[in-house]
């Protein structure tokens, strides 16, 4: 495994090149171009805020902030998995013709989504300050840690999805339905207090619940995440990346034949 890590590190320039190409080419040809990085989450925020604060009456103070600080991390996770599922198929000509560690493709895809999330946080911080929410230094120090935990989780899942999709092409389409259900089973648009007591165990078992809760504690509540919340997110992130990488490594041996 250590040798594999060294090999992937040797291809870091390739990863960086793929990330740059994805970021530059994502909105190529569109009128607003790179501004869609900020507009996409803002438009989703507007729709969800209208539905849950005006129509369904969520009854949460500063609901737009409550939603925004959770929606941005969720978009990162969701796009990492949904787009990552097809990242090997999208580069199949390159996979067939040249050798490189196949992990480079899901890694570069997730990194590009992570950069998008970081850019979106450029909108979150001014909105928080403008709304009067205080940003405590000690809580903000926890933010990079939960980001890393979520990145590892997203990368682990993306590696599994991308490898399985090579063998089962329908999986890419099934994943869209799975991600929709997963979003509604994650407290992104509502709080844990609104979930019936007999269903809370489902949300507790959901690995993204701890991630979203930690983001919300840090940015919306302005307090330190509970230790068990952070530890659970970190452990799941490490385990999922390790397991996902192991599955990917086994399945990638026959990528060329299956493509």
PDB file of C-alpha atoms in Angstrom:
ATOM      1  CA  UNK A   1       0.000   0.000   0.000  1.00  0.00           C
ATOM      2  CA  UNK A   2       2.867   2.374   0.805  1.00  0.00           C
ATOM      3  CA  UNK A   3       4.379   1.761  -2.635  1.00  0.00           C
ATOM      4  CA  UNK A   4       1.005   2.563  -4.214  1.00  0.00           C
ATOM      5  CA  UNK A   5       0.800   5.833  -2.299  1.00  0.00           C
ATOM      6  CA  UNK A   6       4.285   6.759  -3.492  1.00  0.00           C
ATOM      7  CA  UNK A   7       3.290   5.961  -7.073  1.00  0.00           C
ATOM      8  CA  UNK A   8       0.167   8.116  -6.865  1.00  0.00           C
ATOM      9  CA  UNK A   9       2.247  10.936  -5.377  1.00  0.00           C
ATOM     10  CA  UNK A  10       4.606  10.647  -8.345  1.00  0.00           C
ATOM     11  CA  UNK A  11       1.607  11.387 -10.577  1.00  0.00           C
ATOM     12  CA  UNK A  12       0.616  14.505  -8.600  1.00  0.00           C
ATOM     13  CA  UNK A  13       1.184  16.719 -11.652  1.00  0.00           C
ATOM     14  CA  UNK A  14      -1.325  14.637 -13.579  1.00  0.00           C
ATOM     15  CA  UNK A  15      -3.863  14.985 -10.750  1.00  0.00           C
ATOM     16  CA  UNK A  16      -3.326  18.756 -10.682  1.00  0.00           C
ATOM     17  CA  UNK A  17      -3.713  18.950 -14.457  1.00  0.00           C
ATOM     18  CA  UNK A  18      -6.991  17.001 -14.367  1.00  0.00           C
ATOM     19  CA  UNK A  19      -8.337  19.201 -11.569  1.00  0.00           C
ATOM     20  CA  UNK A  20      -7.489  22.368 -13.518  1.00  0.00           C
ATOM     21  CA  UNK A  21      -9.071  20.962 -16.664  1.00  0.00           C
ATOM     22  CA  UNK A  22     -12.254  20.073 -14.804  1.00  0.00           C
ATOM     23  CA  UNK A  23     -12.535  23.473 -13.124  1.00  0.00           C
ATOM     24  CA  UNK A  24     -11.893  25.361 -16.363  1.00  0.00           C
ATOM     25  CA  UNK A  25     -14.049  23.175 -18.587  1.00  0.00           C
ATOM     26  CA  UNK A  26     -17.056  22.675 -16.330  1.00  0.00           C
ATOM     27  CA  UNK A  27     -18.934  25.778 -17.473  1.00  0.00           C
ATOM     28  CA  UNK A  28     -17.060  26.355 -20.719  1.00  0.00           C
ATOM     29  CA  UNK A  29     -19.303  27.967 -23.315  1.00  0.00           C
ATOM     30  CA  UNK A  30     -21.910  29.172 -20.814  1.00  0.00           C
ATOM     31  CA  UNK A  31     -22.625  32.890 -20.535  1.00  0.00           C
ATOM     32  CA  UNK A  32     -21.934  33.173 -16.801  1.00  0.00           C
ATOM     33  CA  UNK A  33     -19.091  30.667 -16.832  1.00  0.00           C
ATOM     34  CA  UNK A  34     -17.296  30.203 -13.498  1.00  0.00           C
ATOM     35  CA  UNK A  35     -19.924  32.255 -11.645  1.00  0.00           C
ATOM     36  CA  UNK A  36     -22.150  29.154 -11.733  1.00  0.00           C
ATOM     37  CA  UNK A  37     -19.911  27.823  -8.959  1.00  0.00           C
ATOM     38  CA  UNK A  38     -21.597  30.369  -6.683  1.00  0.00           C
ATOM     39  CA  UNK A  39     -24.969  30.672  -8.416  1.00  0.00           C
ATOM     40  CA  UNK A  40     -25.819  26.964  -8.348  1.00  0.00           C
ATOM     41  CA  UNK A  41     -25.840  26.626  -4.512  1.00  0.00           C
ATOM     42  CA  UNK A  42     -27.461  30.051  -4.147  1.00  0.00           C
ATOM     43  CA  UNK A  43     -30.332  29.088  -6.448  1.00  0.00           C
ATOM     44  CA  UNK A  44     -30.830  25.802  -4.588  1.00  0.00           C
ATOM     45  CA  UNK A  45     -30.771  27.756  -1.336  1.00  0.00           C
ATOM     46  CA  UNK A  46     -33.485  30.091  -2.625  1.00  0.00           C
ATOM     47  CA  UNK A  47     -35.768  27.195  -3.637  1.00  0.00           C
ATOM     48  CA  UNK A  48     -35.344  25.228  -0.385  1.00  0.00           C
ATOM     49  CA  UNK A  49     -35.737  28.359   1.743  1.00  0.00           C
ATOM     50  CA  UNK A  50     -38.989  29.242  -0.003  1.00  0.00           C
ATOM     51  CA  UNK A  51     -40.371  25.715   0.409  1.00  0.00           C
ATOM     52  CA  UNK A  52     -39.300  24.994   3.977  1.00  0.00           C
ATOM     53  CA  UNK A  53     -39.493  28.423   5.615  1.00  0.00           C
ATOM     54  CA  UNK A  54     -42.474  29.927   3.785  1.00  0.00           C
ATOM     55  CA  UNK A  55     -44.632  27.039   2.595  1.00  0.00           C
ATOM     56  CA  UNK A  56     -43.933  24.185   5.029  1.00  0.00           C
ATOM     57  CA  UNK A  57     -43.090  26.511   7.925  1.00  0.00           C
ATOM     58  CA  UNK A  58     -39.965  24.890   9.349  1.00  0.00           C
ATOM     59  CA  UNK A  59     -39.996  27.419  12.176  1.00  0.00           C
ATOM     60  CA  UNK A  60     -36.193  27.712  12.397  1.00  0.00           C
ATOM     61  CA  UNK A  61     -34.560  31.066  13.102  1.00  0.00           C
ATOM     62  CA  UNK A  62     -32.525  32.409  10.161  1.00  0.00           C
ATOM     63  CA  UNK A  63     -33.486  29.355   8.162  1.00  0.00           C
ATOM     64  CA  UNK A  64     -31.470  30.441   5.122  1.00  0.00           C
ATOM     65  CA  UNK A  65     -28.281  30.267   7.209  1.00  0.00           C
ATOM     66  CA  UNK A  66     -29.339  27.033   8.885  1.00  0.00           C
ATOM     67  CA  UNK A  67     -29.762  25.521   5.421  1.00  0.00           C
ATOM     68  CA  UNK A  68     -26.810  27.170   3.670  1.00  0.00           C
ATOM     69  CA  UNK A  69     -24.102  25.922   6.040  1.00  0.00           C
ATOM     70  CA  UNK A  70     -25.349  22.344   5.511  1.00  0.00           C
ATOM     71  CA  UNK A  71     -26.277  22.552   1.829  1.00  0.00           C
ATOM     72  CA  UNK A  72     -22.777  23.452   0.612  1.00  0.00           C
ATOM     73  CA  UNK A  73     -21.106  20.400   2.247  1.00  0.00           C
ATOM     74  CA  UNK A  74     -23.931  18.182   1.008  1.00  0.00           C
ATOM     75  CA  UNK A  75     -23.517  19.425  -2.587  1.00  0.00           C
ATOM     76  CA  UNK A  76     -19.813  18.568  -2.359  1.00  0.00           C
ATOM     77  CA  UNK A  77     -20.556  15.055  -1.130  1.00  0.00           C
ATOM     78  CA  UNK A  78     -23.383  14.469  -3.597  1.00  0.00           C
ATOM     79  CA  UNK A  79     -21.508  15.695  -6.685  1.00  0.00           C
ATOM     80  CA  UNK A  80     -18.409  13.749  -5.646  1.00  0.00           C
ATOM     81  CA  UNK A  81     -20.374  10.494  -5.675  1.00  0.00           C
ATOM     82  CA  UNK A  82     -22.693  11.133  -8.620  1.00  0.00           C
ATOM     83  CA  UNK A  83     -19.951  12.501 -10.867  1.00  0.00           C
ATOM     84  CA  UNK A  84     -17.313  10.142  -9.502  1.00  0.00           C
ATOM     85  CA  UNK A  85     -19.362   7.114 -10.534  1.00  0.00           C
ATOM     86  CA  UNK A  86     -18.678   7.858 -14.195  1.00  0.00           C
ATOM     87  CA  UNK A  87     -15.159   9.267 -13.953  1.00  0.00           C
ATOM     88  CA  UNK A  88     -13.482   6.057 -15.204  1.00  0.00           C
ATOM     89  CA  UNK A  89     -15.943   5.639 -18.071  1.00  0.00           C
ATOM     90  CA  UNK A  90     -15.489   9.293 -19.061  1.00  0.00           C
ATOM     91  CA  UNK A  91     -11.724   8.741 -19.413  1.00  0.00           C
ATOM     92  CA  UNK A  92     -11.854   5.231 -20.856  1.00  0.00           C
ATOM     93  CA  UNK A  93      -9.721   6.097 -23.905  1.00  0.00           C
ATOM     94  CA  UNK A  94      -6.939   7.296 -21.619  1.00  0.00           C
ATOM     95  CA  UNK A  95      -7.332   4.228 -19.384  1.00  0.00           C
ATOM     96  CA  UNK A  96      -6.979   1.917 -22.404  1.00  0.00           C
ATOM     97  CA  UNK A  97      -4.000   3.646 -24.003  1.00  0.00           C
ATOM     98  CA  UNK A  98      -1.597   4.691 -21.247  1.00  0.00           C
ATOM     99  CA  UNK A  99      -0.560   3.449 -17.833  1.00  0.00           C
ATOM    100  CA  UNK A 100      -1.097   5.499 -14.711  1.00  0.00           C
ATOM    101  CA  UNK A 101      -2.505   4.670 -11.276  1.00  0.00           C
ATOM    102  CA  UNK A 102      -6.249   4.514 -11.911  1.00  0.00           C
ATOM    103  CA  UNK A 103      -6.882   6.093  -8.505  1.00  0.00           C
ATOM    104  CA  UNK A 104      -5.770   9.355 -10.091  1.00  0.00           C
ATOM    105  CA  UNK A 105      -9.189   9.762 -11.756  1.00  0.00           C
ATOM    106  CA  UNK A 106     -11.495   9.601  -8.693  1.00  0.00           C
ATOM    107  CA  UNK A 107      -8.934  11.532  -6.634  1.00  0.00           C
ATOM    108  CA  UNK A 108      -8.805  14.393  -9.146  1.00  0.00           C
ATOM    109  CA  UNK A 109     -12.597  14.437  -9.465  1.00  0.00           C
ATOM    110  CA  UNK A 110     -13.164  14.681  -5.702  1.00  0.00           C
ATOM    111  CA  UNK A 111     -10.464  17.335  -5.341  1.00  0.00           C
ATOM    112  CA  UNK A 112     -12.161  19.494  -7.998  1.00  0.00           C
ATOM    113  CA  UNK A 113     -15.469  19.194  -6.123  1.00  0.00           C
ATOM    114  CA  UNK A 114     -13.653  20.047  -2.880  1.00  0.00           C
ATOM    115  CA  UNK A 115     -12.216  23.206  -4.459  1.00  0.00           C
ATOM    116  CA  UNK A 116     -15.731  24.164  -5.526  1.00  0.00           C
ATOM    117  CA  UNK A 117     -16.906  23.762  -1.934  1.00  0.00           C
ATOM    118  CA  UNK A 118     -14.071  25.961  -0.653  1.00  0.00           C
ATOM    119  CA  UNK A 119     -14.990  28.650  -3.188  1.00  0.00           C
ATOM    120  CA  UNK A 120     -18.614  28.470  -2.047  1.00  0.00           C
ATOM    121  CA  UNK A 121     -17.457  29.157   1.509  1.00  0.00           C
ATOM    122  CA  UNK A 122     -16.310  32.558   0.224  1.00  0.00           C
ATOM    123  CA  UNK A 123     -20.033  33.327   0.088  1.00  0.00           C
ATOM    124  CA  UNK A 124     -20.923  31.707   3.418  1.00  0.00           C
ATOM    125  CA  UNK A 125     -18.545  33.723   5.609  1.00  0.00           C
ATOM    126  CA  UNK A 126     -19.670  37.198   4.455  1.00  0.00           C
ATOM    127  CA  UNK A 127     -23.324  36.149   4.799  1.00  0.00           C
ATOM    128  CA  UNK A 128     -22.692  34.913   8.358  1.00  0.00           C
ATOM    129  CA  UNK A 129     -20.942  38.134   9.339  1.00  0.00           C
ATOM    130  CA  UNK A 130     -23.582  40.322   7.681  1.00  0.00           C
ATOM    131  CA  UNK A 131     -26.363  38.474   9.521  1.00  0.00           C
ATOM    132  CA  UNK A 132     -24.690  39.079  12.867  1.00  0.00           C
ATOM    133  CA  UNK A 133     -23.582  35.505  13.568  1.00  0.00           C
ATOM    134  CA  UNK A 134     -20.288  35.535  15.434  1.00  0.00           C
ATOM    135  CA  UNK A 135     -17.446  33.375  14.165  1.00  0.00           C
ATOM    136  CA  UNK A 136     -15.343  32.139  17.083  1.00  0.00           C
ATOM    137  CA  UNK A 137     -11.705  31.362  16.360  1.00  0.00           C
ATOM    138  CA  UNK A 138     -11.626  28.174  18.430  1.00  0.00           C
ATOM    139  CA  UNK A 139     -14.649  26.740  16.606  1.00  0.00           C
ATOM    140  CA  UNK A 140     -13.339  27.719  13.174  1.00  0.00           C
ATOM    141  CA  UNK A 141     -10.179  25.721  13.903  1.00  0.00           C
ATOM    142  CA  UNK A 142     -12.380  22.617  13.825  1.00  0.00           C
ATOM    143  CA  UNK A 143     -13.640  23.440  10.328  1.00  0.00           C
ATOM    144  CA  UNK A 144     -10.595  22.107   8.403  1.00  0.00           C
ATOM    145  CA  UNK A 145     -10.754  18.888  10.428  1.00  0.00           C
ATOM    146  CA  UNK A 146     -14.376  18.153   9.538  1.00  0.00           C
ATOM    147  CA  UNK A 147     -13.636  19.109   5.918  1.00  0.00           C
ATOM    148  CA  UNK A 148     -10.835  16.546   5.799  1.00  0.00           C
ATOM    149  CA  UNK A 149     -13.094  13.899   7.351  1.00  0.00           C
ATOM    150  CA  UNK A 150     -15.775  14.594   4.739  1.00  0.00           C
ATOM    151  CA  UNK A 151     -13.202  14.571   1.942  1.00  0.00           C
ATOM    152  CA  UNK A 152     -11.961  11.129   2.975  1.00  0.00           C
ATOM    153  CA  UNK A 153     -15.537   9.862   3.189  1.00  0.00           C
ATOM    154  CA  UNK A 154     -16.407  11.264  -0.250  1.00  0.00           C
ATOM    155  CA  UNK A 155     -13.230   9.849  -1.780  1.00  0.00           C
ATOM    156  CA  UNK A 156     -13.840   6.393  -0.330  1.00  0.00           C
ATOM    157  CA  UNK A 157     -17.412   6.241  -1.620  1.00  0.00           C
ATOM    158  CA  UNK A 158     -16.386   7.701  -4.999  1.00  0.00           C
ATOM    159  CA  UNK A 159     -13.720   5.052  -5.479  1.00  0.00           C
ATOM    160  CA  UNK A 160     -16.269   2.301  -4.868  1.00  0.00           C
ATOM    161  CA  UNK A 161     -18.848   3.910  -7.163  1.00  0.00           C
ATOM    162  CA  UNK A 162     -16.393   4.534 -10.006  1.00  0.00           C
ATOM    163  CA  UNK A 163     -15.033   0.973  -9.898  1.00  0.00           C
ATOM    164  CA  UNK A 164     -18.435  -0.737  -9.680  1.00  0.00           C
ATOM    165  CA  UNK A 165     -19.854   1.380 -12.529  1.00  0.00           C
ATOM    166  CA  UNK A 166     -17.201  -0.012 -14.894  1.00  0.00           C
ATOM    167  CA  UNK A 167     -18.687  -3.475 -14.371  1.00  0.00           C
ATOM    168  CA  UNK A 168     -22.358  -2.486 -13.917  1.00  0.00           C
ATOM    169  CA  UNK A 169     -23.173   0.518 -16.124  1.00  0.00           C
ATOM    170  CA  UNK A 170     -26.722   0.834 -14.764  1.00  0.00           C
ATOM    171  CA  UNK A 171     -25.273   1.652 -11.363  1.00  0.00           C
ATOM    172  CA  UNK A 172     -24.563   5.229 -12.470  1.00  0.00           C
ATOM    173  CA  UNK A 173     -28.291   5.806 -13.072  1.00  0.00           C
ATOM    174  CA  UNK A 174     -29.412   4.007  -9.930  1.00  0.00           C
ATOM    175  CA  UNK A 175     -27.070   6.233  -7.934  1.00  0.00           C
ATOM    176  CA  UNK A 176     -29.126   9.316  -8.820  1.00  0.00           C
ATOM    177  CA  UNK A 177     -32.130   7.858  -7.005  1.00  0.00           C
ATOM    178  CA  UNK A 178     -29.963   6.698  -4.105  1.00  0.00           C
ATOM    179  CA  UNK A 179     -28.471  10.176  -3.647  1.00  0.00           C
ATOM    180  CA  UNK A 180     -31.925  11.779  -3.667  1.00  0.00           C
ATOM    181  CA  UNK A 181     -33.115   9.410  -0.932  1.00  0.00           C
ATOM    182  CA  UNK A 182     -29.856   9.916   0.974  1.00  0.00           C
ATOM    183  CA  UNK A 183     -30.337  13.686   0.960  1.00  0.00           C
ATOM    184  CA  UNK A 184     -33.766  13.409   2.550  1.00  0.00           C
ATOM    185  CA  UNK A 185     -32.378  10.973   5.124  1.00  0.00           C
ATOM    186  CA  UNK A 186     -29.737  13.529   6.112  1.00  0.00           C
ATOM    187  CA  UNK A 187     -30.694  16.542   8.284  1.00  0.00           C
ATOM    188  CA  UNK A 188     -29.792  19.114   5.635  1.00  0.00           C
ATOM    189  CA  UNK A 189     -33.175  20.828   5.287  1.00  0.00           C
ATOM    190  CA  UNK A 190     -34.401  20.211   8.821  1.00  0.00           C
ATOM    191  CA  UNK A 191     -33.026  19.648  12.303  1.00  0.00           C
ATOM    192  CA  UNK A 192     -32.637  16.387  14.183  1.00  0.00           C
ATOM    193  CA  UNK A 193     -35.243  17.614  16.669  1.00  0.00           C
ATOM    194  CA  UNK A 194     -37.903  17.466  13.951  1.00  0.00           C
ATOM    195  CA  UNK A 195     -37.324  13.745  13.313  1.00  0.00           C
ATOM    196  CA  UNK A 196     -39.701  11.316  15.094  1.00  0.00           C
ATOM    197  CA  UNK A 197     -38.014   9.505  17.992  1.00  0.00           C
ATOM    198  CA  UNK A 198     -38.630   6.059  16.494  1.00  0.00           C
ATOM    199  CA  UNK A 199     -36.761   7.049  13.309  1.00  0.00           C
ATOM    200  CA  UNK A 200     -33.770   8.820  14.824  1.00  0.00           C
ATOM    201  CA  UNK A 201     -31.629   5.666  14.796  1.00  0.00           C
ATOM    202  CA  UNK A 202     -31.688   5.714  10.973  1.00  0.00           C
ATOM    203  CA  UNK A 203     -30.220   9.211  10.929  1.00  0.00           C
ATOM    204  CA  UNK A 204     -27.677   8.387  13.635  1.00  0.00           C
ATOM    205  CA  UNK A 205     -26.385   5.497  11.495  1.00  0.00           C
ATOM    206  CA  UNK A 206     -26.134   7.779   8.473  1.00  0.00           C
ATOM    207  CA  UNK A 207     -22.442   8.847   8.268  1.00  0.00           C
ATOM    208  CA  UNK A 208     -23.346  12.209   6.733  1.00  0.00           C
ATOM    209  CA  UNK A 209     -25.496  13.159   9.741  1.00  0.00           C
ATOM    210  CA  UNK A 210     -22.421  13.656  11.929  1.00  0.00           C
ATOM    211  CA  UNK A 211     -20.693  15.668   9.188  1.00  0.00           C
ATOM    212  CA  UNK A 212     -23.654  17.998   8.613  1.00  0.00           C
ATOM    213  CA  UNK A 213     -24.189  18.363  12.384  1.00  0.00           C
ATOM    214  CA  UNK A 214     -20.549  19.369  12.868  1.00  0.00           C
ATOM    215  CA  UNK A 215     -20.701  22.005  10.103  1.00  0.00           C
ATOM    216  CA  UNK A 216     -23.897  23.401  11.584  1.00  0.00           C
ATOM    217  CA  UNK A 217     -22.450  23.477  15.119  1.00  0.00           C
ATOM    218  CA  UNK A 218     -19.390  25.397  13.930  1.00  0.00           C
ATOM    219  CA  UNK A 219     -20.989  27.879  11.525  1.00  0.00           C
ATOM    220  CA  UNK A 220     -24.635  28.294  12.550  1.00  0.00           C
ATOM    221  CA  UNK A 221     -24.535  27.658  16.316  1.00  0.00           C
ATOM    222  CA  UNK A 222     -21.026  29.064  16.792  1.00  0.00           C
ATOM    223  CA  UNK A 223     -20.000  26.273  19.149  1.00  0.00           C
ATOM    224  CA  UNK A 224     -17.625  23.348  19.248  1.00  0.00           C
ATOM    225  CA  UNK A 225     -18.985  20.090  17.788  1.00  0.00           C
ATOM    226  CA  UNK A 226     -19.566  17.357  20.331  1.00  0.00           C
ATOM    227  CA  UNK A 227     -16.545  15.083  20.597  1.00  0.00           C
ATOM    228  CA  UNK A 228     -18.554  11.986  19.684  1.00  0.00           C
ATOM    229  CA  UNK A 229     -19.908  13.718  16.565  1.00  0.00           C
ATOM    230  CA  UNK A 230     -16.445  14.640  15.358  1.00  0.00           C
ATOM    231  CA  UNK A 231     -14.881  11.282  16.255  1.00  0.00           C
ATOM    232  CA  UNK A 232     -17.647   9.383  14.450  1.00  0.00           C
ATOM    233  CA  UNK A 233     -17.171  11.500  11.300  1.00  0.00           C
ATOM    234  CA  UNK A 234     -13.387  11.071  11.418  1.00  0.00           C
ATOM    235  CA  UNK A 235     -13.532   7.310  11.993  1.00  0.00           C
ATOM    236  CA  UNK A 236     -16.072   6.765   9.208  1.00  0.00           C
ATOM    237  CA  UNK A 237     -13.968   8.928   6.885  1.00  0.00           C
ATOM    238  CA  UNK A 238     -10.790   6.934   7.546  1.00  0.00           C
ATOM    239  CA  UNK A 239     -12.557   3.550   7.361  1.00  0.00           C
ATOM    240  CA  UNK A 240     -14.471   4.440   4.190  1.00  0.00           C
ATOM    241  CA  UNK A 241     -11.378   5.715   2.402  1.00  0.00           C
ATOM    242  CA  UNK A 242      -9.426   2.588   3.379  1.00  0.00           C
ATOM    243  CA  UNK A 243     -12.212   0.188   2.371  1.00  0.00           C
ATOM    244  CA  UNK A 244     -13.026   2.131  -0.797  1.00  0.00           C
ATOM    245  CA  UNK A 245      -9.415   2.191  -1.875  1.00  0.00           C
ATOM    246  CA  UNK A 246      -9.105  -1.557  -1.232  1.00  0.00           C
ATOM    247  CA  UNK A 247     -12.198  -2.327  -3.337  1.00  0.00           C
ATOM    248  CA  UNK A 248     -11.027  -0.003  -6.102  1.00  0.00           C
ATOM    249  CA  UNK A 249      -7.556  -1.552  -6.165  1.00  0.00           C
ATOM    250  CA  UNK A 250      -8.991  -5.054  -6.605  1.00  0.00           C
ATOM    251  CA  UNK A 251     -11.485  -4.082  -9.283  1.00  0.00           C
ATOM    252  CA  UNK A 252      -9.175  -1.818 -11.310  1.00  0.00           C
ATOM    253  CA  UNK A 253      -7.108  -4.794 -12.520  1.00  0.00           C
ATOM    254  CA  UNK A 254      -9.752  -5.626 -15.141  1.00  0.00           C
ATOM    255  CA  UNK A 255     -10.786  -2.117 -16.133  1.00  0.00           C
ATOM    256  CA  UNK A 256      -9.240  -2.342 -19.603  1.00  0.00           C
ATOM    257  CA  UNK A 257     -11.009  -5.619 -20.388  1.00  0.00           C
ATOM    258  CA  UNK A 258     -14.374  -4.337 -19.166  1.00  0.00           C
ATOM    259  CA  UNK A 259     -14.060  -1.028 -21.034  1.00  0.00           C
TER     260      UNK A 259
END
